[in-house]
């Protein structure tokens, strides 16, 4: 390593995924020790193994406190622009009732503003990215004012990620540089989201995952382009006003009310369990739509007309037979979405459409002629029973149709392949792709016939 140019060594050090390796490099040689202080990013996470050793009687005195390591690292760099610290996902399994947990401990309470004051002011001005993943057991009952400190010290910050904490918005400063904000498993008070809207006005990406404590949350950001919002189980009134938003992923249970004012929306992922009283406004730019809902028929019929949508994905949360009597028919789909080029059907949706076909048949909708690809998951290992529904679809589509079917993992692959080989002689148009699937994973065993 001593023979390599310093610039190349520094580039290697900058690419280390774990800053614990950086500390090891410091004791390896004098040149590495000097160059290590010029790296631009720090990534250090406490593992479950380290946590358990710090609690065990026989090893606790041998483990240096995690906060001590972090503070010594942060105060030993000259050009940091990215910091990512926290606890690993494995520590999420630890609860209050774990034998080794002491409720009053704070050695992994990383959003502790007193601890952050010992290192953040020295490096904050140069930071463009900051991520802190806290230890929920120690942070959930301690409200932190870390946001105010971050907005005070990090005037050039562009990306901020905070997880597993109870945050206060008191004392926030306006941070015009921030473009991306992620809050995951965060507790806020009811009016705190309005402070986020005001103090981070130039956000372009916003991720709110499991943010609790909000009754009437409102997102009002004029520059927002991408938003992922997963709402907790409590029924709330949701409002999104984002004139520049192009992609929205929204997951909720049963909102009291839902207002979405996003005229530029082109990609919409929508997952909910109850849509009682839901009214859908026109989305003039919508091209891609994904719906995940127990009663798809009642949901898609709220779209009075969706001629702009080219790609449609439908999934059910449970078997449709146990939810509603009105089945979702392909005829209904192509009446509401007449200009589809791509259609993806989950296993429950495919079975529901098949049941409707058995009762009512299948009309030759004009929209089916524009269809370029169908992706469907079959919820059975008796593949031959699905052919009476599959073949009429092929006959009503054009020669350019590409059909991809995922077979249930217990299906006889040789039987399925033999059936489709014979059918391909009579129906050469589709490009058959049969793959095995299990619990959402695909295990391909054969490609196009």
Coordinates of C-alpha atoms in Angstrom, one line a residue:
X1 CA 0.0 0.0 0.0
X2 CA 2.9 2.4 0.7
X3 CA 3.9 2.2 -3.0
X4 CA 0.5 3.4 -4.2
X5 CA -0.1 7.1 -5.0
X6 CA -1.7 8.9 -2.0
X7 CA -4.7 9.9 -4.2
X8 CA -5.4 6.2 -5.0
X9 CA -5.1 5.1 -1.4
X10 CA -7.5 7.9 -0.3
X11 CA -10.0 6.7 -3.0
X12 CA -9.8 3.2 -1.6
X13 CA -10.3 4.4 2.0
X14 CA -13.3 6.5 0.8
X15 CA -14.9 3.3 -0.5
X16 CA -14.8 1.4 2.8
X17 CA -18.4 0.5 3.7
X18 CA -17.6 0.1 7.4
X19 CA -15.6 2.8 9.2
X20 CA -14.4 0.2 11.7
X21 CA -12.1 -0.9 8.9
X22 CA -10.9 2.6 8.6
X23 CA -9.9 2.5 12.3
X24 CA -8.0 -0.7 11.7
X25 CA -6.1 0.9 8.8
X26 CA -4.9 3.7 11.0
X27 CA -2.9 1.3 13.1
X28 CA -1.6 -0.5 10.1
X29 CA 0.8 2.2 8.9
X30 CA 1.7 5.8 9.4
X31 CA 0.8 6.8 5.9
X32 CA -2.7 5.2 6.2
X33 CA -3.1 6.9 9.6
X34 CA -2.5 10.3 7.9
X35 CA -4.6 9.7 4.8
X36 CA -7.5 8.3 6.8
X37 CA -8.2 11.7 8.2
X38 CA -9.0 13.0 4.7
X39 CA -11.8 10.6 3.9
X40 CA -15.1 12.2 3.1
X41 CA -17.6 9.7 4.6
X42 CA -18.1 7.8 7.8
X43 CA -20.3 4.8 8.1
X44 CA -20.4 3.1 11.6
X45 CA -23.1 0.9 13.0
X46 CA -23.5 -1.0 16.3
X47 CA -24.1 -4.7 15.7
X48 CA -26.2 -7.0 17.8
X49 CA -23.1 -9.0 18.8
X50 CA -21.4 -5.8 20.1
X51 CA -24.6 -4.8 22.0
X52 CA -24.9 -8.2 23.7
X53 CA -21.2 -8.2 24.7
X54 CA -21.6 -4.7 26.2
X55 CA -24.4 -6.1 28.4
X56 CA -22.9 -9.4 29.4
X57 CA -21.2 -9.5 32.8
X58 CA -18.1 -11.3 31.6
X59 CA -17.4 -8.9 28.6
X60 CA -19.0 -5.5 29.4
X61 CA -15.7 -4.1 30.7
X62 CA -13.9 -5.1 27.5
X63 CA -16.3 -3.2 25.1
X64 CA -15.7 0.5 24.6
X65 CA -18.9 2.5 24.7
X66 CA -20.3 3.1 21.2
X67 CA -20.7 6.8 21.8
X68 CA -17.0 7.1 22.8
X69 CA -16.0 5.5 19.5
X70 CA -18.2 7.8 17.5
X71 CA -17.1 11.0 19.1
X72 CA -13.4 10.1 18.7
X73 CA -14.0 9.3 15.0
X74 CA -15.9 12.5 14.2
X75 CA -13.4 14.8 15.8
X76 CA -10.5 13.3 13.8
X77 CA -11.5 14.3 10.2
X78 CA -10.9 17.4 8.2
X79 CA -13.2 17.0 5.1
X80 CA -16.3 15.0 6.0
X81 CA -19.3 15.5 3.7
X82 CA -21.3 12.3 4.6
X83 CA -22.0 10.7 8.0
X84 CA -24.1 7.6 8.5
X85 CA -24.2 6.2 12.1
X86 CA -26.6 4.1 14.1
X87 CA -27.6 0.6 15.1
X88 CA -28.0 -2.4 12.7
X89 CA -31.4 -3.8 11.8
X90 CA -30.8 -6.9 14.0
X91 CA -31.1 -4.6 17.1
X92 CA -34.7 -4.0 16.1
X93 CA -35.6 -7.4 17.7
X94 CA -34.6 -6.1 21.1
X95 CA -37.6 -4.9 23.2
X96 CA -38.2 -3.5 26.6
X97 CA -38.9 -6.9 27.9
X98 CA -35.5 -8.3 26.9
X99 CA -33.5 -9.5 29.9
X100 CA -30.5 -7.4 29.0
X101 CA -32.3 -4.1 28.4
X102 CA -32.0 -1.4 31.1
X103 CA -34.6 1.3 30.4
X104 CA -32.4 4.1 31.8
X105 CA -29.4 3.3 29.5
X106 CA -28.5 5.9 26.9
X107 CA -25.3 4.5 25.4
X108 CA -27.2 3.9 22.1
X109 CA -29.4 7.0 22.3
X110 CA -27.8 8.5 19.3
X111 CA -30.2 11.4 18.7
X112 CA -29.3 12.7 22.2
X113 CA -28.7 16.3 21.4
X114 CA -26.2 16.6 24.3
X115 CA -24.1 13.9 22.6
X116 CA -24.5 15.4 19.2
X117 CA -23.3 18.8 20.4
X118 CA -19.9 17.1 21.1
X119 CA -19.2 16.4 17.5
X120 CA -21.7 17.8 15.0
X121 CA -20.8 21.5 15.2
X122 CA -17.2 20.8 14.2
X123 CA -18.1 18.9 11.0
X124 CA -21.6 20.2 10.3
X125 CA -20.8 23.0 7.9
X126 CA -19.2 20.6 5.4
X127 CA -21.9 17.9 5.5
X128 CA -24.2 17.3 2.6
X129 CA -25.6 13.9 3.9
X130 CA -26.4 12.8 7.4
X131 CA -28.1 9.6 8.6
X132 CA -28.8 8.6 12.2
X133 CA -30.5 5.3 13.0
X134 CA -31.4 5.3 16.7
X135 CA -32.0 2.5 19.1
X136 CA -35.8 2.6 19.7
X137 CA -35.7 1.0 23.2
X138 CA -33.7 4.0 24.5
X139 CA -35.0 6.8 22.2
X140 CA -38.8 6.3 22.1
X141 CA -39.4 7.8 25.6
X142 CA -36.8 10.6 25.3
X143 CA -37.8 13.5 23.1
X144 CA -34.9 14.8 21.1
X145 CA -34.2 18.3 19.7
X146 CA -31.6 17.0 17.3
X147 CA -33.5 18.6 14.3
X148 CA -32.9 22.1 15.7
X149 CA -29.2 21.4 16.2
X150 CA -28.9 19.9 12.6
X151 CA -30.6 22.9 11.0
X152 CA -28.3 25.2 13.1
X153 CA -25.0 23.5 12.3
X154 CA -25.5 21.9 8.8
X155 CA -26.3 24.8 6.5
X156 CA -25.3 22.9 3.4
X157 CA -27.1 19.6 4.1
X158 CA -28.9 18.1 1.1
X159 CA -29.9 14.7 2.5
X160 CA -31.2 13.9 6.0
X161 CA -32.3 10.5 7.4
X162 CA -33.5 9.9 10.9
X163 CA -34.9 6.6 12.2
X164 CA -36.4 5.2 15.4
X165 CA -36.7 8.4 17.4
X166 CA -39.1 10.8 19.1
X167 CA -38.4 14.2 17.6
X168 CA -39.2 17.7 18.6
X169 CA -39.4 20.5 16.0
X170 CA -38.9 23.3 18.6
X171 CA -36.2 25.8 17.5
X172 CA -36.0 24.7 13.8
X173 CA -34.1 26.9 11.5
X174 CA -35.0 27.2 7.8
X175 CA -32.8 24.9 5.8
X176 CA -33.2 25.8 2.1
X177 CA -30.4 23.4 1.0
X178 CA -32.2 20.2 2.1
X179 CA -33.5 18.2 -0.9
X180 CA -34.2 14.7 0.5
X181 CA -35.7 13.9 3.9
X182 CA -36.4 10.4 5.3
X183 CA -38.2 10.0 8.6
X184 CA -38.8 6.3 9.5
X185 CA -40.5 5.0 12.6
X186 CA -40.5 8.5 14.1
X187 CA -42.8 9.9 16.7
X188 CA -44.0 13.5 16.1
X189 CA -46.6 15.7 17.7
X190 CA -49.7 16.6 15.7
X191 CA -48.6 20.0 14.3
X192 CA -45.0 19.1 13.7
X193 CA -45.4 18.2 10.1
X194 CA -46.4 21.8 9.3
X195 CA -43.0 22.9 10.7
X196 CA -41.3 20.5 8.4
X197 CA -43.2 22.0 5.4
X198 CA -42.2 25.5 6.4
X199 CA -38.5 24.9 7.4
X200 CA -37.6 22.6 4.5
X201 CA -39.3 24.4 1.6
X202 CA -37.1 23.0 -1.2
X203 CA -37.6 19.3 -0.5
X204 CA -37.7 17.2 -3.7
X205 CA -37.8 13.8 -2.0
X206 CA -39.8 13.0 1.1
X207 CA -40.1 9.6 2.8
X208 CA -42.4 9.3 5.8
X209 CA -42.4 5.6 6.9
X210 CA -44.4 4.8 10.1
X211 CA -44.4 8.3 11.4
X212 CA -46.9 8.4 14.4
X213 CA -48.6 11.0 16.5
X214 CA -50.3 12.8 13.6
X215 CA -54.1 13.3 13.4
X216 CA -54.4 15.6 10.3
X217 CA -51.0 15.5 8.6
X218 CA -50.6 17.8 5.6
X219 CA -47.8 17.8 3.0
X220 CA -47.6 21.1 1.3
X221 CA -44.3 21.4 -0.7
X222 CA -44.2 23.2 -4.0
X223 CA -40.8 21.6 -5.1
X224 CA -41.6 18.0 -4.1
X225 CA -41.1 15.4 -6.9
X226 CA -41.1 12.0 -5.1
X227 CA -43.0 11.0 -2.0
X228 CA -43.3 7.8 -0.1
X229 CA -45.8 7.9 2.7
X230 CA -46.6 4.9 4.9
X231 CA -49.3 5.9 7.5
X232 CA -49.7 4.1 10.8
X233 CA -53.0 2.1 11.6
X234 CA -54.7 5.0 13.3
X235 CA -57.4 6.6 11.1
X236 CA -56.3 10.1 10.1
X237 CA -57.1 12.8 7.6
X238 CA -54.4 13.0 4.9
X239 CA -53.7 15.9 2.6
X240 CA -51.0 16.2 -0.1
X241 CA -50.6 19.5 -2.0
X242 CA -47.6 19.2 -4.3
X243 CA -47.9 20.8 -7.7
X244 CA -44.6 19.3 -8.9
X245 CA -45.0 15.8 -7.6
X246 CA -44.5 13.1 -10.2
X247 CA -44.2 9.9 -8.1
X248 CA -46.3 9.0 -5.1
X249 CA -46.3 5.8 -3.0
X250 CA -49.1 6.0 -0.4
X251 CA -49.9 3.2 2.0
X252 CA -52.7 3.6 4.6
X253 CA -55.4 1.6 6.3
X254 CA -58.7 3.6 6.4
X255 CA -58.2 7.4 6.2
X256 CA -60.9 9.6 7.5
X257 CA -60.4 11.7 4.4
X258 CA -57.9 11.9 1.6
X259 CA -57.0 15.0 -0.4
X260 CA -54.4 14.6 -3.2
X261 CA -53.7 17.7 -5.2
X262 CA -50.9 16.6 -7.5
X263 CA -51.7 17.6 -11.1
X264 CA -48.3 16.4 -12.4
X265 CA -48.5 13.0 -10.9
X266 CA -47.4 10.3 -13.4
X267 CA -46.5 7.3 -11.2
X268 CA -48.9 6.3 -8.4
X269 CA -48.6 3.3 -6.0
X270 CA -51.7 3.2 -3.8
X271 CA -52.2 0.6 -1.0
X272 CA -55.1 0.8 1.5
X273 CA -57.6 -1.5 3.2
X274 CA -60.8 0.6 3.2
X275 CA -61.9 3.1 0.6
X276 CA -65.3 4.0 2.0
X277 CA -66.4 7.3 0.5
X278 CA -63.2 7.7 -1.5
X279 CA -63.5 10.0 -4.5
X280 CA -60.7 10.1 -7.1
X281 CA -60.0 13.3 -8.9
X282 CA -58.6 13.5 -12.4
X283 CA -54.8 12.9 -12.8
X284 CA -54.2 14.3 -16.3
X285 CA -50.5 13.1 -16.4
X286 CA -50.9 9.7 -14.8
X287 CA -49.1 7.0 -16.7
X288 CA -48.3 4.2 -14.2
X289 CA -50.8 3.0 -11.5
X290 CA -50.3 0.3 -8.9
X291 CA -53.3 -0.6 -6.7
X292 CA -53.2 -2.9 -3.6
X293 CA -56.6 -3.3 -2.1
X294 CA -58.9 -6.1 -0.8
X295 CA -61.9 -5.0 -3.0
X296 CA -60.3 -3.9 -6.3
X297 CA -63.6 -3.6 -8.2
X298 CA -64.9 -1.0 -5.8
X299 CA -61.6 0.9 -6.0
X300 CA -61.0 1.0 -9.7
X301 CA -64.6 2.1 -10.4
X302 CA -63.8 5.3 -8.5
X303 CA -61.6 6.2 -11.5
X304 CA -64.3 7.5 -13.8
X305 CA -61.9 7.5 -16.8
X306 CA -58.2 6.8 -16.9
X307 CA -57.3 7.1 -20.6
X308 CA -53.7 8.4 -19.8
X309 CA -52.7 5.3 -17.9
X310 CA -50.4 2.9 -19.9
X311 CA -49.1 0.6 -17.1
X312 CA -51.4 -0.9 -14.5
X313 CA -50.6 -3.3 -11.7
X314 CA -53.3 -4.8 -9.5
X315 CA -52.9 -6.8 -6.3
X316 CA -55.2 -8.0 -3.5
X317 CA -54.4 -8.2 0.2
X318 CA -56.4 -11.4 0.6
X319 CA -58.5 -13.8 -1.5
X320 CA -61.2 -11.8 -3.2
X321 CA -63.8 -14.6 -2.7
X322 CA -63.9 -13.8 1.0
X323 CA -64.2 -10.1 0.6
X324 CA -66.9 -9.2 -1.9
X325 CA -69.4 -10.7 -4.3
X326 CA -68.7 -8.4 -7.3
X327 CA -65.8 -9.8 -9.3
X328 CA -63.3 -7.8 -11.2
X329 CA -63.6 -8.5 -14.9
X330 CA -61.1 -7.8 -17.7
X331 CA -64.0 -6.1 -19.5
X332 CA -64.4 -3.7 -16.7
X333 CA -60.6 -3.0 -16.6
X334 CA -60.4 -2.2 -20.3
X335 CA -63.5 0.0 -20.1
X336 CA -62.0 2.1 -17.4
X337 CA -58.4 1.9 -18.6
X338 CA -58.8 1.7 -22.4
X339 CA -55.2 2.5 -23.4
X340 CA -53.1 0.0 -21.4
X341 CA -49.9 -1.3 -22.9
X342 CA -48.8 -3.2 -19.8
X343 CA -51.0 -5.1 -17.3
X344 CA -49.7 -7.0 -14.2
X345 CA -52.2 -9.1 -12.2
X346 CA -51.4 -10.6 -8.8
X347 CA -52.6 -14.2 -8.1
X348 CA -55.8 -13.2 -6.4
X349 CA -56.7 -10.8 -9.1
X350 CA -56.1 -13.3 -11.9
X351 CA -58.3 -15.8 -10.1
X352 CA -61.0 -13.2 -9.7
X353 CA -60.9 -12.2 -13.4
X354 CA -61.0 -15.9 -14.3
X355 CA -64.2 -16.5 -12.2
X356 CA -65.8 -13.5 -13.9
X357 CA -64.9 -14.9 -17.4
X358 CA -66.4 -18.3 -16.5
X359 CA -69.7 -16.6 -15.7
X360 CA -69.8 -13.8 -18.4
X361 CA -67.2 -14.6 -21.1
X362 CA -64.8 -12.0 -22.5
X363 CA -65.7 -9.2 -24.9
X364 CA -63.3 -8.1 -27.6
X365 CA -62.4 -4.7 -26.2
X366 CA -60.6 -2.3 -28.4
X367 CA -58.2 -1.6 -25.5
X368 CA -56.9 -5.2 -25.6
X369 CA -55.5 -4.6 -29.1
X370 CA -53.0 -2.0 -27.7
X371 CA -51.8 -4.3 -25.0
X372 CA -48.1 -5.2 -25.4
X373 CA -47.4 -7.2 -22.3
X374 CA -49.3 -9.2 -19.6
X375 CA -47.7 -10.3 -16.4
X376 CA -49.7 -12.7 -14.3
X377 CA -49.2 -14.9 -11.2
X378 CA -51.1 -18.2 -11.1
X379 CA -52.3 -19.3 -7.7
X380 CA -52.5 -23.0 -8.5
X381 CA -50.2 -25.9 -9.5
X382 CA -52.8 -27.3 -11.9
X383 CA -51.7 -25.2 -14.8
X384 CA -53.8 -26.9 -17.4
X385 CA -57.0 -25.7 -15.7
X386 CA -56.0 -22.1 -16.4
X387 CA -55.7 -22.5 -20.2
X388 CA -59.4 -22.1 -21.0
X389 CA -59.0 -18.5 -19.7
X390 CA -55.5 -17.8 -21.0
X391 CA -56.1 -18.8 -24.6
X392 CA -59.1 -16.5 -25.2
X393 CA -57.0 -13.6 -24.0
X394 CA -54.3 -14.4 -26.5
X395 CA -56.9 -14.7 -29.3
X396 CA -58.2 -11.2 -28.7
X397 CA -54.8 -9.5 -28.4
X398 CA -52.4 -8.6 -31.2
X399 CA -49.4 -10.5 -32.6
X400 CA -47.0 -8.3 -30.6
X401 CA -48.4 -9.4 -27.2
X402 CA -45.8 -10.6 -24.7
X403 CA -47.2 -12.8 -21.9
X404 CA -45.3 -13.7 -18.8
X405 CA -46.9 -16.2 -16.4
X406 CA -45.5 -17.1 -13.0
X407 CA -46.5 -20.7 -11.9
X408 CA -47.1 -21.7 -8.3
X409 CA -44.0 -23.2 -6.9
X410 CA -45.5 -26.7 -6.5
X411 CA -46.4 -27.0 -10.2
X412 CA -45.0 -29.8 -12.3
X413 CA -42.6 -27.9 -14.5
X414 CA -42.3 -30.7 -17.1
X415 CA -46.1 -30.8 -17.5
X416 CA -46.5 -27.1 -17.7
X417 CA -43.7 -26.9 -20.3
X418 CA -45.3 -29.7 -22.4
X419 CA -48.7 -28.0 -22.4
X420 CA -47.3 -24.7 -23.4
X421 CA -45.1 -26.2 -26.1
X422 CA -48.2 -27.7 -27.7
X423 CA -50.2 -24.5 -27.4
X424 CA -47.3 -22.5 -28.9
X425 CA -47.8 -24.3 -32.2
X426 CA -51.4 -23.0 -32.4
X427 CA -50.7 -19.7 -30.8
X428 CA -47.2 -18.6 -31.8
X429 CA -47.8 -14.9 -31.1
X430 CA -47.1 -14.7 -27.4
X431 CA -43.6 -15.0 -25.9
X432 CA -44.2 -17.5 -23.1
X433 CA -42.1 -17.1 -20.0
X434 CA -42.9 -19.6 -17.2
X435 CA -41.2 -19.1 -13.9
X436 CA -41.7 -20.6 -10.4
X437 CA -42.7 -18.3 -7.6
X438 CA -42.9 -18.7 -3.9
X439 CA -43.7 -16.1 -1.2
X440 CA -43.1 -13.3 -3.6
X441 CA -39.8 -14.6 -4.9
X442 CA -39.3 -15.9 -8.5
X443 CA -37.2 -19.0 -9.1
X444 CA -36.9 -19.3 -12.9
X445 CA -36.6 -22.7 -14.4
X446 CA -37.5 -22.0 -18.1
X447 CA -37.4 -19.0 -20.4
X448 CA -39.3 -18.1 -23.5
X449 CA -40.8 -20.9 -25.6

